[in-house]
């Protein structure tokens, strides 16, 4: 008798053999069902070798119990004891698949399908599977026969007799045999229909590619023709009936479950198109209407059932179209967009467990391989395989993918497919999600040979392979371009001697040009010259460039102008290539290289700013990891830096030149941060809040302009008068400047005010103030490498006819006597930005009664503002401009929104403190909070104002010059769209979206401003 608290030796042995519930296992082993083999020394060893010993034992006991009688039970047990191959295969299947254990319990004699172990059984093909299904003449018997064949495939898989590629091929062959059997059943059920038509079944997807999963939709396309003498319409209806019946035979659930869904949605027009078409109808569609993804899908087309001659004719007819797909406009962009769309549609809670569709998943490998096939398969027929791993091997042999990369990608793909097989085999359910349960992960890990710590090892290996796939998915499309142009002397000598180094095949220059064109490069010859210049030689610089450029080329290709990105990168590298920190920054700081690629290919403004002082590239680094050097600087430290710089200069011109240099650097910082936030990066998605982006840019550029004016004022005063000007002097920001809403191309609207110091003659003070203004404007516009800062004082009293600068008393006298309604409206945006702070405050106190009149504007003043706005709309819009796309003066544009908000401020600002702000969005929010405008209407106006402002910023970033309308040149328009979040090929959506937003805003303006 065993002492209390001690474990039996069987319990201990069960733990050692991998059982997780040894108590339950011990009871099963002691049961009467296994009495005949209780003493068999090899049983525990065989169970311990399975993926899940508990599951295997439980399934085996169920199988023994299900045998029809004692003789059958004895036969099973004796065979398992005597035949090690059967024991390993049977228990291996039972330990990996609860679904197949259920099948064996329902059909207890099907274990005999695993007994035969002849060489011809090791790698069966379609003929062998057809023999296995031969007796099935109805849907139920077909399912039973299918599962019986599946048993043998799973047995070879779990025992390692076949590898994952061979297993996938066998599953595809079994699917082919099953489709043929199902079509045979359908034809037998409707002989009259069968006599009218020829019907071919074309396998697509993984079945067509000869790489099927255990449970997957079987994608097909049907081609039908009338037999000689038959009416085509009747024949197609008959073919459609046969095809539909065949699909139901495979897909519908019976007492034996279903086989798998047959999916015909890859056919022309998808669900909306006819199920069966003639060959000529297929060709007419593909030649005229097909999208890029449809040609990509046709890569795997393979006739599998029905009329073999018709199937062969179909493939022969569509194949030339497939290999011309890469010549289509936006080909690569379309393929990449489809891949991104797949990832975007994965639920957020599943993306980290998505084995097939997630980043670093199976689809990344398949998309990369198919993209390369479509580009290079036009001229290299060796690449025309529908099987992913075969195509990858051919790409490596042809030099289109590095051989080391191909081996790593092959290993990763096989591992991920093996995981997928293990997950699906367990319940025979269609899923690509890695389970979260410990038991499930343990079973998968053990299935893959990870026995020490299955769960931890599985997670580690899975993440490692996924990381490899992510890296190589980006790399393999671009790396061979460099091998084609990097003219390294040792390489050339080796090639002359008999081959390239390290066994690597080279991509021909012609193939490299083809790939660059496919990527979107308009001038591949120039691109190749740039690559040669960047990577030639044996220097450390060239070596690092060869490491960086593969992924940079991908980022450039993801922009609207890859050529400009590559050219700008060459210019920056030529300027900084010998600087030690530059390449180290790009190589070692993860964000810097991607940020640089985005900035250099997003338009003209940011690269122009950078190329005037390339050292600013340092701002693109990680910094402290939270936006790095691209974080916007506050006004105070910025002004402090500029004033310090001015203080060190020898004269005013040097001082202002230095201040403009700081301004240029900070403009680049702002533009680069805006671009990166708008595009997003691999580690940080695009900023979803468009209003936040607008506010950030407006505040940054406005603060920078104010700091530059403050530095310029200090420099001019110091040079002309020393420390003290004879008159107090202040600069008042107006318009967008006063509203903290400046864009990249905005002038600085200002008023100048002065007040003579005590004891100073007013004439002397006035002359000094005018000299200051004149010198400030001159110095800020001097030709130099830095962008000029234009000062616009046209909003001053009397406009261009009035003096540039006035005393505070003069302003007071003018506004008291002559002020017009539009001037009160303009003063809503007035805010001191530089100079004497106390004088600035007094100016604001002076104008507050004008802009926030007690009891609000009178009706006559309101009517005058409306008349002025209407006249402006009719007179100021540029000739030939499309009003609906003019962001400033068009319906629903900036002017509409701002005048509506300003009218609310003029009428209600005296009573609502929140309206007393120079900022449009703040005033709009305050009007909503005060109940002066509904939340819906406020949201509509805010959305339109933000969008119009973003468009203006985008135009300046892309073209390098300001504009109020969308560009007409297609690449520029595409770049504006990319900045605004519209991917390639979505320019139409961009323009429609703007018109729709502006139209809604104009409706609100008509109601609130015009009271229509």
PDB file of N, CA, C and O in Angstrom, residues 268-326:
ATOM      1  N   UNK A 268     -14.710  37.890 -62.161  1.00  0.00           N
ATOM      2  CA  UNK A 268     -14.976  39.255 -62.611  1.00  0.00           C
ATOM      3  C   UNK A 268     -16.256  39.816 -61.995  1.00  0.00           C
ATOM      4  O   UNK A 268     -17.289  39.139 -61.958  1.00  0.00           O
ATOM      5  N   UNK A 269     -16.160  41.023 -61.486  1.00  0.00           N
ATOM      6  CA  UNK A 269     -17.242  41.748 -60.817  1.00  0.00           C
ATOM      7  C   UNK A 269     -17.613  41.145 -59.464  1.00  0.00           C
ATOM      8  O   UNK A 269     -18.577  41.585 -58.833  1.00  0.00           O
ATOM      9  N   UNK A 270     -16.847  40.164 -58.972  1.00  0.00           N
ATOM     10  CA  UNK A 270     -17.078  39.618 -57.647  1.00  0.00           C
ATOM     11  C   UNK A 270     -18.484  39.077 -57.467  1.00  0.00           C
ATOM     12  O   UNK A 270     -19.046  38.439 -58.367  1.00  0.00           O
ATOM     13  N   UNK A 271     -19.054  39.347 -56.300  1.00  0.00           N
ATOM     14  CA  UNK A 271     -20.394  38.831 -55.991  1.00  0.00           C
ATOM     15  C   UNK A 271     -21.452  39.323 -56.970  1.00  0.00           C
ATOM     16  O   UNK A 271     -22.493  38.682 -57.150  1.00  0.00           O
ATOM     17  N   UNK A 272     -21.206  40.488 -57.576  1.00  0.00           N
ATOM     18  CA  UNK A 272     -22.207  41.072 -58.464  1.00  0.00           C
ATOM     19  C   UNK A 272     -22.153  40.511 -59.874  1.00  0.00           C
ATOM     20  O   UNK A 272     -23.046  40.774 -60.681  1.00  0.00           O
ATOM     21  N   UNK A 273     -21.111  39.768 -60.195  1.00  0.00           N
ATOM     22  CA  UNK A 273     -20.967  39.233 -61.543  1.00  0.00           C
ATOM     23  C   UNK A 273     -21.580  37.854 -61.671  1.00  0.00           C
ATOM     24  O   UNK A 273     -21.848  37.172 -60.675  1.00  0.00           O
ATOM     25  N   UNK A 274     -21.815  37.403 -62.904  1.00  0.00           N
ATOM     26  CA  UNK A 274     -22.351  36.051 -63.107  1.00  0.00           C
ATOM     27  C   UNK A 274     -21.371  34.997 -62.594  1.00  0.00           C
ATOM     28  O   UNK A 274     -20.156  35.169 -62.683  1.00  0.00           O
ATOM     29  N   UNK A 275     -21.907  33.903 -62.065  1.00  0.00           N
ATOM     30  CA  UNK A 275     -21.055  32.852 -61.507  1.00  0.00           C
ATOM     31  C   UNK A 275     -20.220  32.193 -62.585  1.00  0.00           C
ATOM     32  O   UNK A 275     -19.056  31.850 -62.366  1.00  0.00           O
ATOM     33  N   UNK A 276     -20.809  32.007 -63.769  1.00  0.00           N
ATOM     34  CA  UNK A 276     -20.109  31.361 -64.882  1.00  0.00           C
ATOM     35  C   UNK A 276     -20.103  32.310 -66.065  1.00  0.00           C
ATOM     36  O   UNK A 276     -21.129  32.908 -66.402  1.00  0.00           O
ATOM     37  N   UNK A 277     -18.954  32.478 -66.684  1.00  0.00           N
ATOM     38  CA  UNK A 277     -18.813  33.282 -67.895  1.00  0.00           C
ATOM     39  C   UNK A 277     -18.136  32.445 -68.972  1.00  0.00           C
ATOM     40  O   UNK A 277     -17.400  31.508 -68.666  1.00  0.00           O
ATOM     41  N   UNK A 278     -18.321  32.880 -70.201  1.00  0.00           N
ATOM     42  CA  UNK A 278     -17.556  32.276 -71.288  1.00  0.00           C
ATOM     43  C   UNK A 278     -16.127  32.800 -71.247  1.00  0.00           C
ATOM     44  O   UNK A 278     -15.834  33.817 -70.598  1.00  0.00           O
ATOM     45  N   UNK A 279     -15.253  32.139 -71.959  1.00  0.00           N
ATOM     46  CA  UNK A 279     -13.857  32.574 -72.002  1.00  0.00           C
ATOM     47  C   UNK A 279     -13.746  33.969 -72.604  1.00  0.00           C
ATOM     48  O   UNK A 279     -13.004  34.820 -72.108  1.00  0.00           O
ATOM     49  N   UNK A 280     -14.502  34.237 -73.661  1.00  0.00           N
ATOM     50  CA  UNK A 280     -14.424  35.562 -74.289  1.00  0.00           C
ATOM     51  C   UNK A 280     -14.932  36.638 -73.346  1.00  0.00           C
ATOM     52  O   UNK A 280     -14.412  37.765 -73.331  1.00  0.00           O
ATOM     53  N   UNK A 281     -15.936  36.331 -72.529  1.00  0.00           N
ATOM     54  CA  UNK A 281     -16.442  37.309 -71.560  1.00  0.00           C
ATOM     55  C   UNK A 281     -15.398  37.590 -70.485  1.00  0.00           C
ATOM     56  O   UNK A 281     -15.218  38.743 -70.073  1.00  0.00           O
ATOM     57  N   UNK A 282     -14.716  36.557 -70.032  1.00  0.00           N
ATOM     58  CA  UNK A 282     -13.614  36.762 -69.077  1.00  0.00           C
ATOM     59  C   UNK A 282     -12.571  37.701 -69.670  1.00  0.00           C
ATOM     60  O   UNK A 282     -12.130  38.663 -69.028  1.00  0.00           O
ATOM     61  N   UNK A 283     -12.164  37.424 -70.883  1.00  0.00           N
ATOM     62  CA  UNK A 283     -11.099  38.224 -71.495  1.00  0.00           C
ATOM     63  C   UNK A 283     -11.540  39.672 -71.692  1.00  0.00           C
ATOM     64  O   UNK A 283     -10.757  40.598 -71.455  1.00  0.00           O
ATOM     65  N   UNK A 284     -12.783  39.869 -72.118  1.00  0.00           N
ATOM     66  CA  UNK A 284     -13.268  41.234 -72.319  1.00  0.00           C
ATOM     67  C   UNK A 284     -13.222  42.011 -71.010  1.00  0.00           C
ATOM     68  O   UNK A 284     -12.836  43.195 -70.975  1.00  0.00           O
ATOM     69  N   UNK A 285     -13.586  41.370 -69.913  1.00  0.00           N
ATOM     70  CA  UNK A 285     -13.550  42.039 -68.609  1.00  0.00           C
ATOM     71  C   UNK A 285     -12.111  42.373 -68.215  1.00  0.00           C
ATOM     72  O   UNK A 285     -11.816  43.506 -67.814  1.00  0.00           O
ATOM     73  N   UNK A 286     -11.222  41.402 -68.312  1.00  0.00           N
ATOM     74  CA  UNK A 286      -9.841  41.630 -67.861  1.00  0.00           C
ATOM     75  C   UNK A 286      -9.150  42.693 -68.710  1.00  0.00           C
ATOM     76  O   UNK A 286      -8.331  43.459 -68.207  1.00  0.00           O
ATOM     77  N   UNK A 287      -9.471  42.737 -69.988  1.00  0.00           N
ATOM     78  CA  UNK A 287      -8.825  43.712 -70.862  1.00  0.00           C
ATOM     79  C   UNK A 287      -9.329  45.130 -70.632  1.00  0.00           C
ATOM     80  O   UNK A 287      -8.610  46.093 -70.885  1.00  0.00           O
ATOM     81  N   UNK A 288     -10.537  45.252 -70.091  1.00  0.00           N
ATOM     82  CA  UNK A 288     -11.112  46.590 -69.997  1.00  0.00           C
ATOM     83  C   UNK A 288     -11.326  47.085 -68.577  1.00  0.00           C
ATOM     84  O   UNK A 288     -11.122  48.260 -68.283  1.00  0.00           O
ATOM     85  N   UNK A 289     -11.734  46.205 -67.662  1.00  0.00           N
ATOM     86  CA  UNK A 289     -12.224  46.664 -66.373  1.00  0.00           C
ATOM     87  C   UNK A 289     -11.409  46.199 -65.175  1.00  0.00           C
ATOM     88  O   UNK A 289     -11.565  46.754 -64.086  1.00  0.00           O
ATOM     89  N   UNK A 290     -10.603  45.182 -65.325  1.00  0.00           N
ATOM     90  CA  UNK A 290      -9.984  44.546 -64.155  1.00  0.00           C
ATOM     91  C   UNK A 290      -9.070  45.506 -63.404  1.00  0.00           C
ATOM     92  O   UNK A 290      -8.398  46.359 -63.997  1.00  0.00           O
ATOM     93  N   UNK A 291      -9.054  45.343 -62.086  1.00  0.00           N
ATOM     94  CA  UNK A 291      -8.157  46.116 -61.222  1.00  0.00           C
ATOM     95  C   UNK A 291      -6.856  45.345 -61.038  1.00  0.00           C
ATOM     96  O   UNK A 291      -6.762  44.153 -61.316  1.00  0.00           O
ATOM     97  N   UNK A 292      -5.854  46.059 -60.516  1.00  0.00           N
ATOM     98  CA  UNK A 292      -4.531  45.460 -60.355  1.00  0.00           C
ATOM     99  C   UNK A 292      -4.582  44.194 -59.519  1.00  0.00           C
ATOM    100  O   UNK A 292      -3.938  43.187 -59.853  1.00  0.00           O
ATOM    101  N   UNK A 293      -5.341  44.197 -58.426  1.00  0.00           N
ATOM    102  CA  UNK A 293      -5.363  43.031 -57.540  1.00  0.00           C
ATOM    103  C   UNK A 293      -5.894  41.792 -58.243  1.00  0.00           C
ATOM    104  O   UNK A 293      -5.531  40.659 -57.888  1.00  0.00           O
ATOM    105  N   UNK A 294      -6.732  41.988 -59.273  1.00  0.00           N
ATOM    106  CA  UNK A 294      -7.283  40.828 -59.975  1.00  0.00           C
ATOM    107  C   UNK A 294      -6.205  40.123 -60.791  1.00  0.00           C
ATOM    108  O   UNK A 294      -6.209  38.892 -60.896  1.00  0.00           O
ATOM    109  N   UNK A 295      -5.276  40.875 -61.350  1.00  0.00           N
ATOM    110  CA  UNK A 295      -4.161  40.248 -62.062  1.00  0.00           C
ATOM    111  C   UNK A 295      -3.219  39.560 -61.076  1.00  0.00           C
ATOM    112  O   UNK A 295      -2.653  38.505 -61.364  1.00  0.00           O
ATOM    113  N   UNK A 296      -3.045  40.190 -59.920  1.00  0.00           N
ATOM    114  CA  UNK A 296      -2.235  39.559 -58.879  1.00  0.00           C
ATOM    115  C   UNK A 296      -2.853  38.222 -58.475  1.00  0.00           C
ATOM    116  O   UNK A 296      -2.149  37.221 -58.302  1.00  0.00           O
ATOM    117  N   UNK A 297      -4.172  38.186 -58.345  1.00  0.00           N
ATOM    118  CA  UNK A 297      -4.847  36.935 -57.988  1.00  0.00           C
ATOM    119  C   UNK A 297      -4.675  35.877 -59.074  1.00  0.00           C
ATOM    120  O   UNK A 297      -4.545  34.679 -58.782  1.00  0.00           O
ATOM    121  N   UNK A 298      -4.658  36.306 -60.342  1.00  0.00           N
ATOM    122  CA  UNK A 298      -4.543  35.360 -61.455  1.00  0.00           C
ATOM    123  C   UNK A 298      -3.179  34.684 -61.523  1.00  0.00           C
ATOM    124  O   UNK A 298      -3.000  33.723 -62.275  1.00  0.00           O
ATOM    125  N   UNK A 299      -2.211  35.201 -60.766  1.00  0.00           N
ATOM    126  CA  UNK A 299      -0.911  34.518 -60.682  1.00  0.00           C
ATOM    127  C   UNK A 299      -1.076  33.045 -60.319  1.00  0.00           C
ATOM    128  O   UNK A 299      -0.279  32.207 -60.729  1.00  0.00           O
ATOM    129  N   UNK A 300      -2.075  32.735 -59.533  1.00  0.00           N
ATOM    130  CA  UNK A 300      -2.227  31.388 -58.994  1.00  0.00           C
ATOM    131  C   UNK A 300      -3.292  30.570 -59.719  1.00  0.00           C
ATOM    132  O   UNK A 300      -3.645  29.477 -59.264  1.00  0.00           O
ATOM    133  N   UNK A 301      -3.808  31.097 -60.821  1.00  0.00           N
ATOM    134  CA  UNK A 301      -4.870  30.387 -61.537  1.00  0.00           C
ATOM    135  C   UNK A 301      -4.360  29.041 -62.067  1.00  0.00           C
ATOM    136  O   UNK A 301      -3.315  28.971 -62.706  1.00  0.00           O
ATOM    137  N   UNK A 302      -5.152  27.983 -61.825  1.00  0.00           N
ATOM    138  CA  UNK A 302      -4.757  26.628 -62.238  1.00  0.00           C
ATOM    139  C   UNK A 302      -6.020  25.811 -62.488  1.00  0.00           C
ATOM    140  O   UNK A 302      -6.865  25.694 -61.596  1.00  0.00           O
ATOM    141  N   UNK A 303      -6.184  25.238 -63.691  1.00  0.00           N
ATOM    142  CA  UNK A 303      -7.365  24.411 -63.936  1.00  0.00           C
ATOM    143  C   UNK A 303      -7.291  23.117 -63.132  1.00  0.00           C
ATOM    144  O   UNK A 303      -6.266  22.447 -63.127  1.00  0.00           O
ATOM    145  N   UNK A 304      -8.400  22.779 -62.436  1.00  0.00           N
ATOM    146  CA  UNK A 304      -8.352  21.619 -61.548  1.00  0.00           C
ATOM    147  C   UNK A 304      -9.477  20.628 -61.793  1.00  0.00           C
ATOM    148  O   UNK A 304      -9.366  19.457 -61.405  1.00  0.00           O
ATOM    149  N   UNK A 305     -10.579  21.061 -62.374  1.00  0.00           N
ATOM    150  CA  UNK A 305     -11.710  20.148 -62.533  1.00  0.00           C
ATOM    151  C   UNK A 305     -12.504  20.557 -63.766  1.00  0.00           C
ATOM    152  O   UNK A 305     -12.399  21.671 -64.270  1.00  0.00           O
ATOM    153  N   UNK A 306     -13.345  19.615 -64.224  1.00  0.00           N
ATOM    154  CA  UNK A 306     -14.175  19.898 -65.374  1.00  0.00           C
ATOM    155  C   UNK A 306     -13.438  19.676 -66.668  1.00  0.00           C
ATOM    156  O   UNK A 306     -12.536  18.831 -66.770  1.00  0.00           O
ATOM    157  N   UNK A 307     -13.781  20.455 -67.663  1.00  0.00           N
ATOM    158  CA  UNK A 307     -13.224  20.301 -69.007  1.00  0.00           C
ATOM    159  C   UNK A 307     -11.760  20.744 -69.031  1.00  0.00           C
ATOM    160  O   UNK A 307     -11.467  21.933 -68.922  1.00  0.00           O
ATOM    161  N   UNK A 308     -10.819  19.805 -69.182  1.00  0.00           N
ATOM    162  CA  UNK A 308      -9.397  20.188 -69.097  1.00  0.00           C
ATOM    163  C   UNK A 308      -8.958  21.091 -70.247  1.00  0.00           C
ATOM    164  O   UNK A 308      -8.131  21.984 -70.051  1.00  0.00           O
ATOM    165  N   UNK A 309      -9.489  20.880 -71.437  1.00  0.00           N
ATOM    166  CA  UNK A 309      -9.080  21.709 -72.570  1.00  0.00           C
ATOM    167  C   UNK A 309      -9.543  23.148 -72.385  1.00  0.00           C
ATOM    168  O   UNK A 309      -8.795  24.101 -72.649  1.00  0.00           O
ATOM    169  N   UNK A 310     -10.767  23.328 -71.889  1.00  0.00           N
ATOM    170  CA  UNK A 310     -11.276  24.677 -71.644  1.00  0.00           C
ATOM    171  C   UNK A 310     -10.474  25.351 -70.532  1.00  0.00           C
ATOM    172  O   UNK A 310     -10.161  26.546 -70.618  1.00  0.00           O
ATOM    173  N   UNK A 311     -10.138  24.601 -69.492  1.00  0.00           N
ATOM    174  CA  UNK A 311      -9.318  25.155 -68.417  1.00  0.00           C
ATOM    175  C   UNK A 311      -7.961  25.601 -68.912  1.00  0.00           C
ATOM    176  O   UNK A 311      -7.459  26.682 -68.548  1.00  0.00           O
ATOM    177  N   UNK A 312      -7.360  24.775 -69.774  1.00  0.00           N
ATOM    178  CA  UNK A 312      -6.047  25.130 -70.326  1.00  0.00           C
ATOM    179  C   UNK A 312      -6.154  26.362 -71.212  1.00  0.00           C
ATOM    180  O   UNK A 312      -5.275  27.240 -71.205  1.00  0.00           O
ATOM    181  N   UNK A 313      -7.231  26.461 -71.988  1.00  0.00           N
ATOM    182  CA  UNK A 313      -7.427  27.643 -72.844  1.00  0.00           C
ATOM    183  C   UNK A 313      -7.566  28.905 -72.002  1.00  0.00           C
ATOM    184  O   UNK A 313      -7.056  29.969 -72.362  1.00  0.00           O
ATOM    185  N   UNK A 314      -8.268  28.799 -70.867  1.00  0.00           N
ATOM    186  CA  UNK A 314      -8.450  29.959 -69.992  1.00  0.00           C
ATOM    187  C   UNK A 314      -7.097  30.460 -69.481  1.00  0.00           C
ATOM    188  O   UNK A 314      -6.795  31.654 -69.567  1.00  0.00           O
ATOM    189  N   UNK A 315      -6.289  29.547 -68.961  1.00  0.00           N
ATOM    190  CA  UNK A 315      -4.994  29.945 -68.411  1.00  0.00           C
ATOM    191  C   UNK A 315      -4.112  30.530 -69.504  1.00  0.00           C
ATOM    192  O   UNK A 315      -3.422  31.547 -69.304  1.00  0.00           O
ATOM    193  N   UNK A 316      -4.114  29.910 -70.686  1.00  0.00           N
ATOM    194  CA  UNK A 316      -3.297  30.418 -71.782  1.00  0.00           C
ATOM    195  C   UNK A 316      -3.746  31.816 -72.208  1.00  0.00           C
ATOM    196  O   UNK A 316      -2.927  32.655 -72.597  1.00  0.00           O
ATOM    197  N   UNK A 317      -5.041  32.084 -72.106  1.00  0.00           N
ATOM    198  CA  UNK A 317      -5.560  33.383 -72.541  1.00  0.00           C
ATOM    199  C   UNK A 317      -5.263  34.490 -71.539  1.00  0.00           C
ATOM    200  O   UNK A 317      -4.981  35.633 -71.924  1.00  0.00           O
ATOM    201  N   UNK A 318      -5.352  34.191 -70.247  1.00  0.00           N
ATOM    202  CA  UNK A 318      -5.174  35.260 -69.256  1.00  0.00           C
ATOM    203  C   UNK A 318      -3.708  35.457 -68.878  1.00  0.00           C
ATOM    204  O   UNK A 318      -3.344  36.526 -68.362  1.00  0.00           O
ATOM    205  N   UNK A 319      -2.869  34.463 -69.131  1.00  0.00           N
ATOM    206  CA  UNK A 319      -1.476  34.571 -68.680  1.00  0.00           C
ATOM    207  C   UNK A 319      -0.762  35.797 -69.246  1.00  0.00           C
ATOM    208  O   UNK A 319      -0.088  36.520 -68.498  1.00  0.00           O
ATOM    209  N   UNK A 320      -0.885  36.109 -70.534  1.00  0.00           N
ATOM    210  CA  UNK A 320      -0.205  37.321 -71.030  1.00  0.00           C
ATOM    211  C   UNK A 320      -0.670  38.596 -70.337  1.00  0.00           C
ATOM    212  O   UNK A 320       0.112  39.531 -70.161  1.00  0.00           O
ATOM    213  N   UNK A 321      -1.935  38.642 -69.952  1.00  0.00           N
ATOM    214  CA  UNK A 321      -2.451  39.826 -69.266  1.00  0.00           C
ATOM    215  C   UNK A 321      -1.833  39.969 -67.885  1.00  0.00           C
ATOM    216  O   UNK A 321      -1.574  41.081 -67.411  1.00  0.00           O
ATOM    217  N   UNK A 322      -1.603  38.827 -67.225  1.00  0.00           N
ATOM    218  CA  UNK A 322      -1.002  38.855 -65.891  1.00  0.00           C
ATOM    219  C   UNK A 322       0.373  39.501 -65.943  1.00  0.00           C
ATOM    220  O   UNK A 322       0.712  40.360 -65.111  1.00  0.00           O
ATOM    221  N   UNK A 323       1.144  39.136 -66.954  1.00  0.00           N
ATOM    222  CA  UNK A 323       2.529  39.606 -66.989  1.00  0.00           C
ATOM    223  C   UNK A 323       2.685  40.986 -67.607  1.00  0.00           C
ATOM    224  O   UNK A 323       3.780  41.498 -67.738  1.00  0.00           O
ATOM    225  N   UNK A 324       1.557  41.602 -67.966  1.00  0.00           N
ATOM    226  CA  UNK A 324       1.581  43.009 -68.364  1.00  0.00           C
ATOM    227  C   UNK A 324       1.065  43.914 -67.253  1.00  0.00           C
ATOM    228  O   UNK A 324       1.063  45.134 -67.391  1.00  0.00           O
ATOM    229  N   UNK A 325       0.613  43.316 -66.138  1.00  0.00           N
ATOM    230  CA  UNK A 325      -0.020  44.102 -65.076  1.00  0.00           C
ATOM    231  C   UNK A 325       0.922  45.141 -64.491  1.00  0.00           C
ATOM    232  O   UNK A 325       0.499  46.227 -64.086  1.00  0.00           O
ATOM    233  N   UNK A 326       2.218  44.824 -64.435  1.00  0.00           N
ATOM    234  CA  UNK A 326       3.177  45.746 -63.821  1.00  0.00           C
ATOM    235  C   UNK A 326       3.343  47.022 -64.629  1.00  0.00           C
ATOM    236  O   UNK A 326       3.918  47.998 -64.140  1.00  0.00           O
TER     237      UNK A 326
END
